[in-house]
Short mmCIF file of C-alpha atoms in Angstrom, two decimals:
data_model
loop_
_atom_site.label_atom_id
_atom_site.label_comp_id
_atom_site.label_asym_id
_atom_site.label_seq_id
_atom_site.Cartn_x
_atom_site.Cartn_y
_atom_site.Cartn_z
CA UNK A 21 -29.43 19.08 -42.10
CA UNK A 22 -30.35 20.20 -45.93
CA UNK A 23 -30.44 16.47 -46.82
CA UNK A 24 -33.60 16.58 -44.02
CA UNK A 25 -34.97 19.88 -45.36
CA UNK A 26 -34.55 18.89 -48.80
CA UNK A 27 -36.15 15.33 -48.25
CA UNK A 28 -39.16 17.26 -46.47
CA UNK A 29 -39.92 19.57 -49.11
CA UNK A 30 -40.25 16.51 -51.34
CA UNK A 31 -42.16 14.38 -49.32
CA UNK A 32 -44.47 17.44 -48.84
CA UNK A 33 -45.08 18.19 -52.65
CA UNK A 34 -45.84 14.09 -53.21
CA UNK A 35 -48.21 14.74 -50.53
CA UNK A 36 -49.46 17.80 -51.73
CA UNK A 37 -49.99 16.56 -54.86
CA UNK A 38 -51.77 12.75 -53.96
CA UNK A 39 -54.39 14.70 -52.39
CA UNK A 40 -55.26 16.52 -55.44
CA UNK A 41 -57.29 14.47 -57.56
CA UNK A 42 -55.92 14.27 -61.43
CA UNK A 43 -57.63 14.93 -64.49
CA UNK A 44 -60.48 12.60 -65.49
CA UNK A 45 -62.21 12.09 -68.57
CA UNK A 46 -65.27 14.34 -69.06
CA UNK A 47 -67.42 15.74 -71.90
CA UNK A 48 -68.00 18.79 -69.87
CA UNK A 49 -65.73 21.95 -70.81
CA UNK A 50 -62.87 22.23 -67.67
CA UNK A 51 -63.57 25.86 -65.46
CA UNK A 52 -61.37 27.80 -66.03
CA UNK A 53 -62.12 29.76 -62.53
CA UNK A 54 -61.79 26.17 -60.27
CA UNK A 55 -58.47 25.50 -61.92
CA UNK A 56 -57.22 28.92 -60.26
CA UNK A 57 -58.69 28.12 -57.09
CA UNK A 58 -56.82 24.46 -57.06
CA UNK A 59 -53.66 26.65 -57.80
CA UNK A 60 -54.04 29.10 -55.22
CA UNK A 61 -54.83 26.14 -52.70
CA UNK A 62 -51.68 24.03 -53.94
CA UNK A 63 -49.28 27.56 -53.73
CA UNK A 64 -50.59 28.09 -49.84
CA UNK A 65 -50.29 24.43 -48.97
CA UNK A 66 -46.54 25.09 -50.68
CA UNK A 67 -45.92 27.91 -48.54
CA UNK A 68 -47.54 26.25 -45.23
CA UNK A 69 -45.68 23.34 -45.36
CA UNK A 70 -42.29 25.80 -45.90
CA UNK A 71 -43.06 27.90 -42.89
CA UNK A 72 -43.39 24.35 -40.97
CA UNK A 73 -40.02 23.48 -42.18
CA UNK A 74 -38.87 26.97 -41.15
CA UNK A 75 -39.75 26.19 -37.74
CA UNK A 76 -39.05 22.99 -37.37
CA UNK A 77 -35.23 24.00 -39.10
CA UNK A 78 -35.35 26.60 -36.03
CA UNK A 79 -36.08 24.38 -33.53
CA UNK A 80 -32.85 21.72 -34.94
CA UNK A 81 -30.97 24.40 -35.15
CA UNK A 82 -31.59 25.52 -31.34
CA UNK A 83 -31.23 21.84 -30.58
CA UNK A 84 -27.96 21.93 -31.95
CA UNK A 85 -26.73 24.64 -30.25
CA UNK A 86 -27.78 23.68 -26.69
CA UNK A 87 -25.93 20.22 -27.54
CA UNK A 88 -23.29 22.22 -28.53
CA UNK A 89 -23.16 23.87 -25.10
CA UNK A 90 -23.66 20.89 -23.27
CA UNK A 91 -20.35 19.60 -25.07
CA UNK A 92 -18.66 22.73 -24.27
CA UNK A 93 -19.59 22.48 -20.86
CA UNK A 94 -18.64 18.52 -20.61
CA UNK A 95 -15.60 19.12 -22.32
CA UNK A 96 -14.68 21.96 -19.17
CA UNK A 97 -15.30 19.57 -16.83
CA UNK A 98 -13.08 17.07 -18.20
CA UNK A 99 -10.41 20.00 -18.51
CA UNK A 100 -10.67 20.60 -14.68
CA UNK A 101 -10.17 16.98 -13.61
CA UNK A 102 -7.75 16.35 -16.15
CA UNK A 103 -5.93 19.63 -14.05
CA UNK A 104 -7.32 17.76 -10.47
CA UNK A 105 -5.68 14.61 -11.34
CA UNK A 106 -2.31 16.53 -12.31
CA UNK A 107 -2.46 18.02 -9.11
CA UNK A 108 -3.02 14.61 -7.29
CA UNK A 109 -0.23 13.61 -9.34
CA UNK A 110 2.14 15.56 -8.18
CA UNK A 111 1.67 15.24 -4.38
CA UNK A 112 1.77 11.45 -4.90
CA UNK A 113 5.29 12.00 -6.45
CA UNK A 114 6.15 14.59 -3.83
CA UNK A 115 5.23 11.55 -0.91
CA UNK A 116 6.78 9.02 -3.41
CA UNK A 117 10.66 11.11 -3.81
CA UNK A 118 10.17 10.55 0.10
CA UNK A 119 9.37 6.71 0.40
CA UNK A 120 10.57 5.11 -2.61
CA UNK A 121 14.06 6.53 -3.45
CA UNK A 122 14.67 4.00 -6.11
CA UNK A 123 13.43 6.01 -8.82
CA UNK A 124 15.82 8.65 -10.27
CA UNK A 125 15.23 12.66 -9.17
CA UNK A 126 13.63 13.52 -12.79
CA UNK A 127 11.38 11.01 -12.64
CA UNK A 128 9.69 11.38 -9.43
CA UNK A 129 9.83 15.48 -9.31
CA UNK A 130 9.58 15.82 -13.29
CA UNK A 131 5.69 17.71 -12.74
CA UNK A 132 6.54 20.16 -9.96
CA UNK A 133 9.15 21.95 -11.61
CA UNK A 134 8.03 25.91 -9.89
CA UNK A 135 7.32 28.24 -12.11
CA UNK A 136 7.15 32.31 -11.90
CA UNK A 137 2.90 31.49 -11.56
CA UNK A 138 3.65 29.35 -8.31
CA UNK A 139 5.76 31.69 -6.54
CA UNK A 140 2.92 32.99 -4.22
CA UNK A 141 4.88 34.81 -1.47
CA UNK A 142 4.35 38.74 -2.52
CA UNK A 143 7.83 39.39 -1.22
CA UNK A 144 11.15 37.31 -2.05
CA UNK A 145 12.97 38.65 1.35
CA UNK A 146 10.17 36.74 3.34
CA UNK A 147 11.41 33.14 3.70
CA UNK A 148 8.53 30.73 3.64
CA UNK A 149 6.60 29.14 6.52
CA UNK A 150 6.99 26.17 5.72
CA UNK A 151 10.88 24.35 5.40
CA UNK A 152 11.07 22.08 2.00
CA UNK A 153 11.91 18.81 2.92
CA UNK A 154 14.60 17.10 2.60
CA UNK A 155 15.31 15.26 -0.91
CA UNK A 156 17.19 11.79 -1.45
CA UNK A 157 19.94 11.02 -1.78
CA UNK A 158 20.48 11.72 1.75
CA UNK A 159 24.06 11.87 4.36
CA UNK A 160 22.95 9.08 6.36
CA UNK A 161 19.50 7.01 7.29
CA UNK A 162 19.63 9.75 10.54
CA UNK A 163 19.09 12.30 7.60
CA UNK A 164 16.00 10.43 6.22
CA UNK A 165 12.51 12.75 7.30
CA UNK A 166 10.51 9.69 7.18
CA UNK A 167 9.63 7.26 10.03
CA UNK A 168 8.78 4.68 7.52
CA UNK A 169 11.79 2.07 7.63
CA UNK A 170 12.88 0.53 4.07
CA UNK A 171 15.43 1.36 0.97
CA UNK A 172 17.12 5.01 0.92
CA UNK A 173 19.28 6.30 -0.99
CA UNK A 174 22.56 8.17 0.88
CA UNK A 175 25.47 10.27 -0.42
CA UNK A 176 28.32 9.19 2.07
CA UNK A 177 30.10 12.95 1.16
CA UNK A 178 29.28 15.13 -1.74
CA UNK A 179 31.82 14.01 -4.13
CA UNK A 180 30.53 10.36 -3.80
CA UNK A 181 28.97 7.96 -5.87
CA UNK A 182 25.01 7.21 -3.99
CA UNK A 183 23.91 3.87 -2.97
CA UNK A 184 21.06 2.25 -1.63
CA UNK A 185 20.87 1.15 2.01
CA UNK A 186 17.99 0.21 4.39
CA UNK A 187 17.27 2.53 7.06
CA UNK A 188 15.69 1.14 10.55
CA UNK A 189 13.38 3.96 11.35
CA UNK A 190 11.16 2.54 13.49
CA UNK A 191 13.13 0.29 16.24
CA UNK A 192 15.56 1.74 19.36
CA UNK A 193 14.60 5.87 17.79
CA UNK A 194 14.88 5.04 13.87
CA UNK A 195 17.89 6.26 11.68
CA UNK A 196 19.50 2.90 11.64
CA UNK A 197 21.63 1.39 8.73
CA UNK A 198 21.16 -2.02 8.49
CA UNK A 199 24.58 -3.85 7.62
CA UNK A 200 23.62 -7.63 8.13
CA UNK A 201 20.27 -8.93 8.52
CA UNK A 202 19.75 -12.84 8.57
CA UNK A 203 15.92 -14.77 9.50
CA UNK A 204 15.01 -17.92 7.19
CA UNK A 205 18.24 -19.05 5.89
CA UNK A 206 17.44 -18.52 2.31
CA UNK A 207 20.86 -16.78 0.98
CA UNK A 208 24.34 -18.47 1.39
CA UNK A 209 26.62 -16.39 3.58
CA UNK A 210 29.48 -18.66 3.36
CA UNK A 211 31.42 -16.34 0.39
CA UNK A 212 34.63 -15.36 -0.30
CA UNK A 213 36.42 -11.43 -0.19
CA UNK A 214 34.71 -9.97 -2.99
CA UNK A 215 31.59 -10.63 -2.08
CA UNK A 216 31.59 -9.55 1.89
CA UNK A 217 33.72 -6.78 0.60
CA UNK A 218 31.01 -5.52 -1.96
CA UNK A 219 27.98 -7.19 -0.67
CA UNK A 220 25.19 -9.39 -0.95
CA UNK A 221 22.05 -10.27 -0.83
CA UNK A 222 18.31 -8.05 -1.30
CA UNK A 223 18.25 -5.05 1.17
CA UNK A 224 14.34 -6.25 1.66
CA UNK A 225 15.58 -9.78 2.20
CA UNK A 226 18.35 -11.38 3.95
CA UNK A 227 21.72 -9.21 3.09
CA UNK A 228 25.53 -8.03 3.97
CA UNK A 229 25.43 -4.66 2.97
CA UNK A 230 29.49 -5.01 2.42
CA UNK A 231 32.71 -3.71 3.61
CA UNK A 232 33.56 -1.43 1.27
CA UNK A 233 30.21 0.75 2.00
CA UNK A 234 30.44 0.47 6.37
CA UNK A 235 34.10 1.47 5.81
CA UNK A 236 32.85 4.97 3.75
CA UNK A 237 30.04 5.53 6.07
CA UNK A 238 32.03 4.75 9.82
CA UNK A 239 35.61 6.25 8.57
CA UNK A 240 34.81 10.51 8.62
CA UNK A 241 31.75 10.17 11.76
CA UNK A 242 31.21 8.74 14.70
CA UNK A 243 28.78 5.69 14.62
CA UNK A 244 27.50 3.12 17.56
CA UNK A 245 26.90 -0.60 16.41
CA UNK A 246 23.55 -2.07 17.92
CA UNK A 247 23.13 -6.31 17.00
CA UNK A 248 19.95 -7.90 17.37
CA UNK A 249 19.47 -11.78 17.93
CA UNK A 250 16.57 -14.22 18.62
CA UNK A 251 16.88 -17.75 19.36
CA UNK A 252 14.49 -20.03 17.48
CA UNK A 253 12.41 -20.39 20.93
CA UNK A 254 11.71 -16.94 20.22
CA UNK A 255 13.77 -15.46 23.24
CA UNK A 256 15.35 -12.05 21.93
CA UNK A 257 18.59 -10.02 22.73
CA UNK A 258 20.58 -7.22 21.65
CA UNK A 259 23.77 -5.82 22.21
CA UNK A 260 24.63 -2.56 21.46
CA UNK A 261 28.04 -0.48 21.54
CA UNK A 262 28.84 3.09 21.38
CA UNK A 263 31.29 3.57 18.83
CA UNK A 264 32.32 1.15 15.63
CA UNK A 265 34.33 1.67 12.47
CA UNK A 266 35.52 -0.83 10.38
CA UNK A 267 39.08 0.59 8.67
CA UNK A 268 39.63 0.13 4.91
CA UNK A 269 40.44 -2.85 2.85
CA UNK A 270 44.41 -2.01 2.55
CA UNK A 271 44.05 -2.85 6.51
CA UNK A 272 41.80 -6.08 5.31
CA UNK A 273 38.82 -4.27 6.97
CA UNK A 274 40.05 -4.23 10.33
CA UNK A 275 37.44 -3.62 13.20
CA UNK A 276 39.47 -0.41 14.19
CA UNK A 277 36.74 0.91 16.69
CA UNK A 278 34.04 -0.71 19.21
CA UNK A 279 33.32 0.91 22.17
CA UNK A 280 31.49 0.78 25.25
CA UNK A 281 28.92 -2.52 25.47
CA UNK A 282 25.43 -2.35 26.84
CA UNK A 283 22.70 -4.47 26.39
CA UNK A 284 20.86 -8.17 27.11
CA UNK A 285 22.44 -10.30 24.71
CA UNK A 286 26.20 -10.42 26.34
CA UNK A 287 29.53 -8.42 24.93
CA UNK A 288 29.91 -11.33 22.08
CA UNK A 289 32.91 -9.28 20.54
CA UNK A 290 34.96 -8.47 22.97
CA UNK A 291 37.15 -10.71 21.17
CA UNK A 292 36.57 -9.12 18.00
CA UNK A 293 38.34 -5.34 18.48
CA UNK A 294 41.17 -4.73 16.28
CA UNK A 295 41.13 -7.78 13.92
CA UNK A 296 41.31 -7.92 10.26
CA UNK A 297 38.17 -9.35 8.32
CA UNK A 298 38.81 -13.09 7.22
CA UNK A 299 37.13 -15.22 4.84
CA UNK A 300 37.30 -18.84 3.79
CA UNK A 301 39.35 -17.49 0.97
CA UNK A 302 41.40 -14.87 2.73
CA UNK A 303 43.00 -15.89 6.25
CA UNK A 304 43.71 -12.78 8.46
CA UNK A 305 43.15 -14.47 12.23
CA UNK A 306 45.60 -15.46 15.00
CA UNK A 307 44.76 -18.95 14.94
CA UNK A 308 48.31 -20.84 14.17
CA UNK A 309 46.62 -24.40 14.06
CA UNK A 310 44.08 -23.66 11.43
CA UNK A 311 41.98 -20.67 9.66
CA UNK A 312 38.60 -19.55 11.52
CA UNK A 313 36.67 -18.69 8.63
CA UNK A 314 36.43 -22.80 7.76
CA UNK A 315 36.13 -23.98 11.29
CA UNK A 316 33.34 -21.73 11.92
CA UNK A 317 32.07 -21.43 8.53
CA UNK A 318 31.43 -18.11 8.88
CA UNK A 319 33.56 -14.86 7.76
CA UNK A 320 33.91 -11.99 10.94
CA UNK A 321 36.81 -10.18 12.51
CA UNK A 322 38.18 -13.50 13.82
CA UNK A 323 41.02 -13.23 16.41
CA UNK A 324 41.51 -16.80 18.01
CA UNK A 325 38.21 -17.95 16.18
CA UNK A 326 35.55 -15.98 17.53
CA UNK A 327 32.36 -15.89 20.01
CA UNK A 328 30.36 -14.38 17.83
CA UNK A 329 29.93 -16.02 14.71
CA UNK A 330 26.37 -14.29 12.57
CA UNK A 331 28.05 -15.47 8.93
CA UNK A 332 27.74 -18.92 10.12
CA UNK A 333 25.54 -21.38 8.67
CA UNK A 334 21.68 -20.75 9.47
CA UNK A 335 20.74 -23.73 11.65
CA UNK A 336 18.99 -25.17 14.43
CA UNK A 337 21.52 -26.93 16.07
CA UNK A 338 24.27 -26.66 18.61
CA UNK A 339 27.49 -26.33 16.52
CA UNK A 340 30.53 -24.12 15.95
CA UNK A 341 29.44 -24.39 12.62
CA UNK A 342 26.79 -22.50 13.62
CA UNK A 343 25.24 -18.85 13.42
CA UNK A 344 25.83 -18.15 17.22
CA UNK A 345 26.36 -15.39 19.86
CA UNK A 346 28.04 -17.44 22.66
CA UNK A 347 27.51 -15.24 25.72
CA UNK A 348 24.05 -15.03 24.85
CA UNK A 349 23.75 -18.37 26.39
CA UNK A 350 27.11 -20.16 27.18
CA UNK A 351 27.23 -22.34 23.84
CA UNK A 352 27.09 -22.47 20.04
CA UNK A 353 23.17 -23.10 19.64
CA UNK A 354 22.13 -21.32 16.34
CA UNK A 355 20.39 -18.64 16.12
CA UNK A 356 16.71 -17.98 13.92
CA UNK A 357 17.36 -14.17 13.56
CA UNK A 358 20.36 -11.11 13.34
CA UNK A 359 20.61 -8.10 12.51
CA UNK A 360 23.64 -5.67 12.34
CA UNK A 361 22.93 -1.49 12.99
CA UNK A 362 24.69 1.26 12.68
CA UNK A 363 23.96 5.01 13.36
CA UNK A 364 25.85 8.27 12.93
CA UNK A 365 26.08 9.87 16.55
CA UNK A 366 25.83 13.55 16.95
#
């Protein structure tokens, strides 16, 4: 701003001085008396065009500071929703620790750590109104407070390693785990041990959740067993039981509990209680003239073979190389969909 002053000022004395005509050449003597008058003009125009500049630096300088205020004022604004969006932040990690477990604790609650200027209650023996929901990972899918099926995270007991499971919370009252689930075909299901023992597969895809995991979750609580088919003409069926547990692999995963049947779809594995898992790589069945697990191409608690058979092949075709529930309707014709349930009972 002195630049402008300063380039004022000289622009003013050029001007000052263009409009006062210089000497010219005369024989008369000069008066004395009209050069004093010329400098008392040229000292007033000075002093004019200074007061002018005084205002005009007033003026700039109130400019300045309103712009100065309006900044201030923009840069509050942009303080507050900076704080807004924080805020929206927060509750969309709050919903988020709820719906998407996959993310680790820290990350999802790492901006709603309480502090002493969030405790609001005015007295620590009141509990508060409102219970804190429950946080992943969780006992069971019946644990989960959401009625939005997909991934979870459970703890099977406290001194556990987590995993990831998909919870059913939508179909026959929610809090399902899904162990098998099988509709397109896409993933190969005719495996060895290891994998049905560990699992398979995309939990938001086609999957076997795996042995190991149903035998933690069925072995300490009571759980009921609900299966789910479809035949490719759409027709659908379930069959559901009251009580399943599958034993551990030292007793080759033995189906060592199904209970009571009820349903549409036909009691498929009555045939199935008490027999050891079998794969095309580990024979466990009763059949002396061959091993189920290649006749049927499917692993499953075979006994003589099996009537149920949801590890076999996914095809449209009337096999007993087939994915089939034979009491569904008195043959081997494949199936388009299953899906394999559990829930803890109370």
């Amino acid at each position: 701003m002195k630049l402008t002053i300063c380039y004022i000022v000289l622009s003013a004395g050029l001007y000052v001085g263009a409009s006062d005509p210089g000497p010219v050449e005369s024989k008369a003597p000069v008066n004395a008396s009209m050069q004093g008058i010329r400098t008392i003009e040229y000292d007033n125009g000075i002093e004019l065009v200074l007061a002018r500049l005084e205002t005009i630096e007033h003026k700039l300088q109130t400019l300045q500071n309103e712009m100065l205020q309006h900044q201030s004022i923009q840069e509050q604004n942009q303080k507050e929703t900076f704080t807004a969006l924080q805020k929206l932040d927060q509750d969309i990690a709050l919903v988020s620790s709820l719906l998407n477990p996959n993310q680790s604790v820290e990350e999802k609650h790492h901006c709603i750590t309480p502090t002493e200027d969030s405790i609001t209650s005015p007295d620590d023996s009141v509990p508060p109104t409102t219970p804190i929901p429950k946080q992943p990972p969780f006992s069971s899918c019946k644990d989960v407070p959401s009625n939005v099926s997909g991934p979870y995270q459970i703890r099977v007991q406290n001194d556990s390693a987590p995993f990831q499971v998909y919870c059913e919370q939508e179909s026959f009252g929610g809090g399902w785990t899904v162990i098998q689930h099988r509709y397109d075909g896409s993933l190969d299901f005719y495996l060895g041990w290891a994998a049905f023992r560990d699992g398979f597969g995309d939990l938001v895809k086609e999957f076997w959740l795996g042995l190991e995991k149903v035998h933690q979750i069925t072995k300490g609580r009571r759980h009921e067993l609900l299966v789910e088919i479809k035949e490719f003409n759409g027709i659908y069926a379930y069959a559901k039981y009251d009580a399943f547990e599958v034993d551990s692999e030292d007793e080759q995963y033995a189906l060592k509990d199904l209970g009571k049947y009820s349903g549409t779809g036909g009691d498929g594995m009555a045939d199935n209680r008490g027999m050891k898992f079998s794969t095309k790589d580990r024979d466990n069945d009763r059949y002396t003239d061959g091993q189920c697990a290649h006749f049927n191409e499917g692993a499953w608690w075979h006994g003589v073979c099996t009537h149920a058979n949801l590890n076999g092949p996914y095809r449209n075709a009337r096999t007993s190389k087939n994915m089939f529930w034979y009491d569904f309707i008195s043959n081997h014709h494949g199936l388009s969909f299953s899906r394999m349930m559990i829930r803890e009972q109370e």
